[in-house]
């Protein structure tokens, strides 16, 4: 899966299961010891190593929160005071202090963070940011320190090994050669798209899953005007997409439609000449916009798609009135598992992204990074944060038998035990499960190792018995089609195209990108809604280039040349 959060709560159940082990703390048998020396043994000279497994007296780590509006709590708990903050104090001697929290809708977290920065308010010891521009502004403020030095000194070996799966993850947060932020690791393929289609609708209409855009149109026409569930045409959403936030996001977006015409919007793609090109200016975008206009005119996509964000696109799917929704492999568990509660016999199946008539297909790929962790230069005990995070990598990432997280995150929240000690999940948890207690941790989702989840899923897809923690949890908690969906993603691995620019925002990006994104969204919406002809795209490209786009392209390629050596 977050704003890219920047993922988000929707990774819910799948987040539990995905991380592969880490070494945490000093003086503990077979655990590696974070150290102040290059050889990893002890602090330099006779100085005491400040890193501890548990602090007594307790130390404080302050932070701030952008709370997903869908995140839930047990009665009496909040993001500031909950089972995870109690766990940190009891287990590690770390008091988590909240400076402030805000429900993160319409960029509220970024707005409040900028206000706090500009007005001289106290900055948190640790800030988890998933907005690149905000992250760079915070780095440029001088309020945060070289996190790379701290990472080298205190991070456990398993955390370091996870980071080394792609050393390029640090690139976005470099400043004058310093690693100013610790990349927030994400799962491989977590936002790679496929199509979720109502299999029961296909079966009743005697239709096969579409392999091309043309075949997809035939399926959408049948879903709308010959609906097997008996829905009137105006009650059906054949293809549930929305582009309020972006044409390239994490659920319900239409970027793959443009992929059929050889480009992906809102990201930097590798052009034929080996340079980087901003996808939204590629000529293939015009064809995609014309196609989306056609689909809107025919009622295949929501008429209000320009006002729908990611969560909104899931509503008709869960209600049983949508036939197709694009999204990641994990959607079988959330939110699509709930469709059958509203429509008896509803079945979703994962299918490959359709190709254009010439066989072209592209989908946006998932980077290993979903944000950054910044550490205040005035933090009194920066090593304490590594005590916190190392523990999560070691115990939550890939729990072994006897781990405190062997069955789940917190008993009574995402799991419970029956009288015989058997683990219960989801609706079997008394009072209903809290599906995302991972979001209570300082670092969103606790700890992640990029390749951990797919290893488990592909093992299960091959019919292997669930023997590891992740495999057992997939069987217990994931949706019924998750392992199959993972194989569908891998079958189209070649069409997965990551944003090729992962460096810090360039000089011109900082001053012009917001405006360029604004005219991009406005032009695209006007074409799709028929307010302007398709030729308006050509005028947009000219304006984009002359209004800073050419300068940004030059800067992006200068960066690319520097890292592609």
XYZ file of C-alpha atoms in Angstrom:
565
model
C 0.000 0.000 0.000
C 0.006 4.848 2.930
C -0.561 10.237 1.416
C 1.560 8.298 -0.536
C 1.399 8.412 2.191
C 1.566 8.421 1.538
C 0.140 5.082 2.036
C -2.043 4.370 3.929
C -4.401 2.530 6.267
C -5.624 0.424 3.374
C -2.674 -1.774 3.623
C -4.226 -2.675 6.908
C -4.203 -6.425 7.276
C -1.372 -7.038 4.880
C 0.865 -4.805 6.844
C 0.908 -7.174 9.753
C 2.752 -9.757 7.977
C 5.505 -8.421 6.174
C 8.811 -7.825 7.563
C 11.867 -9.858 7.968
C 13.717 -9.637 11.273
C 16.195 -7.354 12.832
C 18.815 -7.112 15.347
C 18.075 -4.744 17.966
C 20.056 -4.143 21.003
C 23.293 -4.500 22.868
C 24.458 -7.144 25.352
C 21.784 -9.721 24.539
C 23.236 -13.044 23.514
C 23.014 -13.502 19.765
C 21.813 -9.968 19.057
C 24.089 -7.582 17.231
C 25.130 -4.555 19.218
C 24.730 -1.103 17.697
C 27.994 0.591 18.462
C 30.016 3.768 18.311
C 32.962 2.029 16.709
C 33.682 0.716 13.244
C 34.307 -2.834 14.456
C 30.930 -3.005 16.185
C 32.150 -4.013 19.628
C 31.895 -1.152 22.102
C 31.828 2.576 22.443
C 34.997 4.470 21.641
C 37.497 4.513 24.469
C 35.917 4.148 27.883
C 32.841 6.216 27.057
C 29.555 4.538 27.813
C 27.512 3.485 24.803
C 24.252 5.467 25.195
C 22.294 2.839 23.252
C 20.243 0.630 25.558
C 17.656 -2.095 25.244
C 15.512 -0.408 27.872
C 15.921 3.010 29.428
C 15.661 3.528 33.177
C 14.720 6.205 33.883
C 12.593 6.450 30.731
C 13.574 8.750 27.870
C 11.155 10.729 25.721
C 10.745 10.753 21.947
C 8.450 13.476 20.655
C 6.625 13.188 17.340
C 3.660 14.517 15.373
C 0.852 12.638 13.671
C -1.143 12.812 10.464
C -3.988 10.447 11.278
C -5.817 8.615 8.530
C -9.533 9.343 8.998
C -10.291 5.621 8.678
C -7.970 4.634 11.544
C -9.882 3.280 14.546
C -9.102 2.933 18.245
C -10.383 1.048 21.242
C -12.627 3.080 23.510
C -10.668 5.651 25.459
C -7.595 5.476 23.235
C -6.211 8.018 20.789
C -3.141 8.291 18.603
C -1.450 10.068 21.525
C -2.328 7.438 24.124
C -2.901 3.836 23.099
C -1.653 0.283 23.357
C 1.476 1.099 21.321
C 2.536 4.049 23.461
C 2.036 1.886 26.564
C 4.069 -0.901 24.937
C 6.957 1.482 24.201
C 7.095 2.685 27.791
C 6.712 -0.740 29.387
C 9.027 -2.626 27.023
C 11.674 -0.090 26.072
C 11.449 2.657 28.654
C 10.523 5.115 25.909
C 7.785 7.665 26.441
C 6.218 8.745 23.154
C 5.205 12.376 23.435
C 2.776 13.833 20.902
C 3.336 17.499 20.100
C 0.188 17.573 17.987
C -1.977 15.449 15.720
C -4.302 16.232 12.847
C -6.730 14.198 10.777
C -4.876 14.004 7.498
C -7.416 15.001 4.870
C -6.710 17.360 1.971
C -3.058 17.676 2.938
C -3.814 18.818 6.482
C -0.676 17.244 7.945
C 1.670 18.944 5.469
C -0.109 22.260 6.014
C 0.222 22.068 9.786
C 3.826 20.942 9.558
C 4.715 23.891 7.330
C 2.933 26.258 9.704
C 4.832 24.853 12.657
C 8.119 25.241 10.778
C 7.479 28.803 9.605
C 6.168 30.053 12.957
C 9.055 28.718 14.969
C 7.066 26.103 16.869
C 8.883 23.236 18.528
C 9.870 20.575 16.017
C 9.432 16.877 16.900
C 12.389 14.645 17.735
C 11.256 12.265 15.001
C 9.079 13.204 12.029
C 7.787 10.667 9.499
C 7.076 12.468 6.230
C 5.693 11.104 2.962
C 5.543 14.359 1.006
C 8.789 14.902 -0.953
C 8.542 18.659 -1.138
C 7.731 18.963 2.540
C 10.566 16.589 3.410
C 13.059 18.630 1.428
C 11.834 21.893 2.949
C 12.283 20.415 6.413
C 15.768 19.215 5.503
C 16.644 22.647 4.097
C 15.412 24.298 7.286
C 18.492 23.071 9.132
C 16.352 21.730 11.972
C 17.174 18.079 11.291
C 20.479 16.259 11.456
C 22.556 13.853 9.381
C 20.513 10.702 9.901
C 22.924 8.550 7.925
C 25.641 8.900 10.562
C 23.194 7.815 13.257
C 21.948 4.958 11.087
C 25.470 3.627 10.552
C 26.164 3.837 14.276
C 22.966 2.471 15.784
C 20.848 0.584 13.231
C 20.723 -3.188 13.639
C 22.158 -5.453 10.952
C 18.788 -6.669 9.705
C 17.555 -3.107 9.222
C 20.761 -2.358 7.347
C 20.346 -5.481 5.216
C 16.817 -4.412 4.283
C 18.090 -0.976 3.266
C 20.838 -2.555 1.181
C 18.307 -4.331 -1.043
C 18.377 -1.067 -2.978
C 21.140 1.345 -1.929
C 19.496 3.962 -4.163
C 16.730 4.451 -1.605
C 18.893 7.098 0.074
C 19.077 9.278 -3.066
C 15.919 11.271 -2.423
C 17.173 12.542 0.911
C 20.767 13.431 0.158
C 21.932 16.974 0.831
C 25.539 18.008 0.189
C 26.584 14.384 0.366
C 24.830 13.771 3.678
C 21.971 11.317 4.206
C 19.596 13.712 5.900
C 16.692 11.302 6.252
C 16.260 7.560 6.730
C 14.150 6.124 3.883
C 10.903 4.607 5.060
C 10.965 1.169 3.448
C 7.935 -0.154 1.615
C 7.038 -3.568 0.228
C 7.966 -4.545 -3.294
C 4.993 -4.415 -5.699
C 2.760 -2.942 -2.986
C 1.176 -0.456 -5.393
C 1.632 -2.330 -8.670
C -1.738 -2.540 -10.363
C -3.938 -5.280 -11.691
C -7.689 -5.342 -12.334
C -10.102 -6.741 -9.784
C -13.191 -7.934 -11.645
C -16.498 -9.338 -10.392
C -16.095 -12.958 -11.449
C -19.720 -13.732 -10.664
C -20.776 -11.070 -13.164
C -18.449 -12.461 -15.825
C -19.774 -15.973 -15.252
C -23.440 -14.984 -15.434
C -22.812 -13.099 -18.674
C -20.667 -15.933 -20.036
C -17.791 -13.500 -20.581
C -14.061 -13.998 -20.367
C -11.811 -11.539 -18.592
C -10.605 -8.813 -20.973
C -7.061 -8.965 -22.266
C -7.192 -5.776 -24.342
C -8.712 -2.322 -23.985
C -11.222 -3.206 -26.705
C -12.301 -6.348 -24.847
C -12.492 -4.327 -21.639
C -14.954 -1.946 -23.262
C -17.186 -4.863 -24.240
C -17.169 -6.120 -20.662
C -17.969 -2.672 -19.247
C -20.845 -2.276 -21.712
C -22.316 -5.611 -20.618
C -21.840 -4.845 -16.923
C -23.680 -1.546 -17.310
C -26.517 -2.294 -19.699
C -27.076 -6.005 -19.103
C -26.196 -6.148 -15.446
C -26.377 -9.705 -14.096
C -27.228 -8.426 -10.618
C -30.294 -6.662 -11.991
C -28.971 -3.155 -11.381
C -30.294 -0.329 -13.537
C -27.636 1.165 -15.840
C -27.476 4.390 -13.844
C -26.749 2.417 -10.674
C -23.708 0.600 -12.073
C -20.091 1.758 -12.012
C -18.463 -0.535 -14.570
C -14.957 0.758 -13.801
C -14.414 2.513 -10.476
C -11.620 5.060 -10.844
C -10.960 8.498 -9.422
C -8.343 11.153 -10.007
C -8.959 13.833 -7.420
C -5.455 13.511 -6.008
C -3.529 12.244 -9.024
C -3.680 10.238 -12.234
C -1.034 8.017 -10.653
C -1.813 6.823 -7.156
C -2.384 3.727 -5.033
C -5.967 2.562 -5.633
C -8.609 3.221 -8.240
C -6.508 5.341 -10.587
C -6.449 5.187 -14.397
C -2.695 5.484 -15.084
C -2.646 2.055 -16.763
C -5.107 3.373 -19.374
C -2.378 5.741 -20.552
C 0.025 2.813 -20.327
C -1.817 1.221 -23.243
C -0.632 4.192 -25.300
C 2.986 3.989 -24.164
C 3.336 6.360 -21.220
C 2.475 6.872 -17.565
C 1.342 10.261 -16.218
C 2.685 12.152 -13.227
C 6.031 10.382 -13.150
C 9.402 10.492 -14.913
C 9.818 7.745 -17.492
C 12.787 6.584 -19.529
C 12.491 7.969 -23.056
C 13.746 6.253 -26.201
C 16.878 8.420 -26.241
C 17.853 7.331 -22.730
C 16.867 10.570 -21.013
C 14.074 11.064 -18.512
C 10.754 12.464 -19.725
C 7.829 13.703 -17.672
C 5.123 11.234 -18.638
C 2.240 13.705 -18.522
C 3.725 15.543 -21.517
C 4.084 12.464 -23.740
C 1.832 12.379 -26.819
C 0.275 9.113 -25.624
C -1.457 11.059 -22.861
C -3.748 12.699 -25.401
C -4.980 9.296 -26.584
C -5.591 8.224 -23.014
C -7.547 11.380 -22.241
C -9.713 10.875 -25.313
C -10.398 7.316 -24.192
C -11.335 8.389 -20.665
C -13.673 11.047 -22.074
C -15.332 8.391 -24.200
C -15.730 6.147 -21.176
C -17.172 8.938 -19.065
C -19.638 9.867 -21.808
C -20.776 6.238 -21.942
C -21.024 5.967 -18.162
C -18.249 3.410 -17.842
C -16.407 5.475 -15.214
C -17.960 7.668 -12.503
C -19.200 11.034 -13.717
C -17.672 12.500 -10.536
C -14.313 10.777 -11.035
C -12.451 14.085 -10.801
C -13.841 14.467 -7.265
C -13.161 10.898 -6.143
C -10.076 10.079 -4.089
C -8.677 6.600 -3.565
C -10.964 5.603 -0.719
C -14.034 6.858 -2.550
C -13.339 4.521 -5.473
C -13.662 1.547 -3.135
C -17.174 2.459 -1.990
C -19.136 1.181 -5.020
C -16.886 -1.883 -5.126
C -17.702 -2.744 -1.519
C -21.381 -1.859 -2.014
C -21.569 -4.300 -4.912
C -22.393 -1.781 -7.639
C -18.974 -1.707 -9.334
C -17.789 -4.377 -11.717
C -14.097 -3.533 -11.984
C -11.649 -1.647 -9.790
C -7.934 -1.242 -10.497
C -5.609 -1.659 -7.584
C -2.919 -3.651 -5.786
C -2.831 -7.376 -5.075
C -3.756 -6.909 -1.409
C -7.245 -5.560 -2.119
C -8.701 -9.057 -1.836
C -8.371 -8.622 1.919
C -9.249 -4.943 2.134
C -11.607 -3.553 1.051
C -13.045 -6.177 -1.318
C -13.556 -8.823 1.339
C -16.580 -6.834 2.515
C -18.428 -6.931 -0.821
C -19.842 -10.388 -0.113
C -21.381 -9.011 3.087
C -23.468 -6.636 0.996
C -24.128 -8.824 -2.034
C -24.553 -12.557 -1.585
C -22.403 -14.508 -3.990
C -20.144 -11.604 -4.959
C -16.705 -12.852 -6.001
C -13.700 -10.759 -7.022
C -10.857 -12.210 -9.082
C -7.526 -10.621 -10.076
C -6.646 -10.199 -13.739
C -3.794 -8.740 -15.750
C -3.721 -5.141 -16.975
C -5.267 -4.972 -20.492
C -3.064 -4.021 -23.402
C -3.570 -1.575 -26.217
C -4.389 -2.885 -29.694
C -0.665 -3.178 -30.427
C 0.015 -5.168 -27.258
C 1.433 -2.243 -25.279
C 0.820 -2.153 -21.526
C 2.401 -0.233 -18.660
C 1.621 0.143 -14.989
C 3.320 2.281 -12.391
C 5.811 0.345 -10.305
C 6.453 0.434 -6.594
C 9.613 1.879 -5.133
C 11.040 0.449 -1.950
C 10.485 3.841 -0.302
C 7.283 5.346 1.009
C 8.538 8.374 2.863
C 11.367 9.457 5.126
C 12.251 9.580 8.804
C 13.804 12.864 9.946
C 15.643 13.247 13.256
C 15.797 16.592 15.034
C 19.309 17.975 15.448
C 18.428 18.912 19.056
C 17.091 15.468 20.019
C 18.618 14.573 23.393
C 18.629 10.797 22.916
C 18.673 10.039 19.173
C 19.942 6.519 19.877
C 16.634 5.792 21.640
C 14.802 5.951 18.345
C 17.018 3.136 17.071
C 16.258 1.122 20.207
C 12.594 1.510 19.266
C 12.925 0.719 15.575
C 15.528 -2.055 15.900
C 13.178 -3.849 18.285
C 10.402 -3.709 15.708
C 12.627 -5.013 12.934
C 13.851 -7.842 15.125
C 10.564 -8.875 16.689
C 7.784 -7.629 14.407
C 9.432 -7.932 11.009
C 9.729 -11.700 10.904
C 8.567 -13.078 14.243
C 9.955 -16.418 15.307
C 8.377 -18.817 17.796
C 8.114 -17.121 21.141
C 8.278 -13.600 19.744
C 5.920 -11.147 21.435
C 4.468 -10.524 17.959
C 4.289 -14.173 16.902
C 0.505 -14.099 16.514
C -0.061 -10.451 15.664
C 0.656 -6.942 16.812
C -1.410 -6.535 19.982
C -3.718 -9.059 21.599
C -7.240 -7.725 21.781
C -6.649 -5.496 18.771
C -5.726 -7.350 15.579
C -6.017 -10.789 17.192
C -7.361 -12.557 20.257
C -6.929 -15.956 21.913
C -9.737 -18.387 22.600
C -9.938 -20.569 25.703
C -7.590 -23.129 24.180
C -5.023 -20.541 23.162
C -5.899 -20.572 19.461
C -5.479 -17.268 17.670
C -8.623 -15.519 16.443
C -8.693 -12.810 13.785
C -10.993 -10.313 12.087
C -14.649 -10.681 13.149
C -13.771 -13.428 15.631
C -11.932 -10.918 17.825
C -14.305 -9.800 20.605
C -15.585 -6.366 19.699
C -14.185 -6.752 16.192
C -10.543 -6.479 15.207
C -8.659 -3.213 15.037
C -7.184 -3.859 11.622
C -4.341 -1.361 11.632
C -2.641 -1.144 15.058
C 0.613 -0.942 13.101
C -0.323 2.679 12.461
C 0.013 3.405 16.173
C 3.792 3.092 16.018
C 6.010 6.163 15.553
C 7.079 4.804 12.165
C 4.116 4.043 9.973
C 3.508 0.279 9.804
C 6.263 -0.477 12.287
C 9.001 -1.936 10.111
C 9.111 -3.361 6.596
C 11.525 -5.408 4.519
C 10.747 -4.934 0.813
C 10.923 -8.522 -0.424
C 9.413 -10.286 2.597
C 5.758 -10.389 1.629
C 6.019 -11.626 -1.917
C 8.259 -14.498 -0.858
C 5.495 -15.748 1.419
C 2.716 -15.138 -1.100
C 4.463 -16.906 -3.957
C 5.245 -19.876 -1.722
C 1.556 -20.193 -0.901
C 0.558 -19.747 -4.541
C 2.740 -22.747 -5.370
C 0.730 -24.814 -2.910
C 3.336 -24.969 -0.166
C 2.166 -25.440 3.406
C 2.166 -22.341 5.556
C 5.037 -22.797 7.994
C 6.440 -19.316 8.590
C 4.788 -16.508 10.494
C 4.080 -14.509 7.363
C 2.635 -17.511 5.546
C 0.402 -18.455 8.478
C -0.834 -14.914 8.779
C -1.559 -14.689 5.050
C -3.712 -17.795 5.323
C -5.482 -16.494 8.440
C -6.036 -12.886 7.508
C -5.535 -12.093 3.853
C -8.296 -12.186 1.314
C -8.849 -15.469 -0.488
C -7.318 -14.293 -3.775
C -4.206 -12.536 -2.447
C -1.685 -15.251 -3.337
C -3.216 -15.619 -6.808
C -3.078 -11.855 -7.265
C 0.629 -11.919 -6.431
C 1.235 -14.344 -9.292
C -0.770 -12.101 -11.655
C 1.443 -9.162 -10.685
C 4.576 -11.193 -11.359
C 3.290 -12.411 -14.728
C 3.333 -8.786 -15.862
C 6.504 -7.789 -14.069
C 7.969 -6.470 -17.334
C 5.286 -3.769 -17.655
C 5.998 -2.357 -14.200
C 7.617 1.064 -14.626
C 8.888 2.939 -11.602
C 9.207 6.696 -11.422
C 12.796 7.124 -12.555
C 13.352 10.355 -10.635
C 13.779 9.683 -6.936
C 16.159 12.503 -6.089
C 15.337 15.512 -3.934
C 13.091 18.130 -5.556
C 15.105 20.296 -7.916
C 15.420 24.063 -7.619
C 12.754 24.755 -10.231
C 10.491 21.997 -8.914
C 10.299 23.813 -5.604
C 9.143 27.040 -7.208
C 7.115 25.800 -10.194
C 5.938 22.216 -9.728
C 2.798 23.059 -7.779
C 1.691 25.380 -10.573
C 2.569 22.843 -13.265
C 0.602 20.138 -11.478
C -2.337 22.515 -11.204
C -2.485 23.250 -14.944
C -1.963 19.557 -15.660
C -4.930 18.490 -13.544
C -7.086 21.307 -14.886
C -6.361 20.525 -18.533
C -6.793 16.789 -18.134
C -10.121 17.219 -16.345
C -11.362 19.712 -18.923
C -10.631 17.297 -21.751
C -12.219 14.332 -19.978
C -15.301 16.379 -19.109
C -15.595 17.862 -22.603
C -14.976 21.459 -21.570
C -12.038 21.602 -23.975
C -11.107 19.602 -27.074
C -8.295 17.065 -27.121
C -6.074 19.667 -28.789
C -5.930 21.501 -25.453
C -3.371 18.893 -24.480
C -0.922 20.284 -27.042
C -1.332 23.776 -25.595
C -0.796 22.372 -22.108
C 2.512 20.795 -23.166
C 3.730 24.092 -24.621
C 2.729 25.955 -21.472
C 4.273 23.287 -19.241
C 7.582 23.516 -21.041
C 7.728 27.309 -21.085
C 6.555 27.705 -17.482
C 9.449 25.867 -15.905
C 9.034 22.373 -17.296
C 12.028 22.595 -19.599
C 14.199 23.756 -16.716
C 12.920 20.962 -14.492
C 13.603 18.416 -17.225
C 17.172 19.664 -17.502
C 17.676 19.506 -13.749
C 16.143 16.036 -13.513
C 18.433 14.712 -16.218
C 21.468 16.285 -14.598
C 20.571 14.380 -11.445
C 19.922 11.198 -13.418
C 23.307 11.447 -15.127
C 24.967 11.790 -11.732
C 23.422 8.599 -10.302
C 23.247 6.477 -13.466
C 27.020 6.259 -13.826
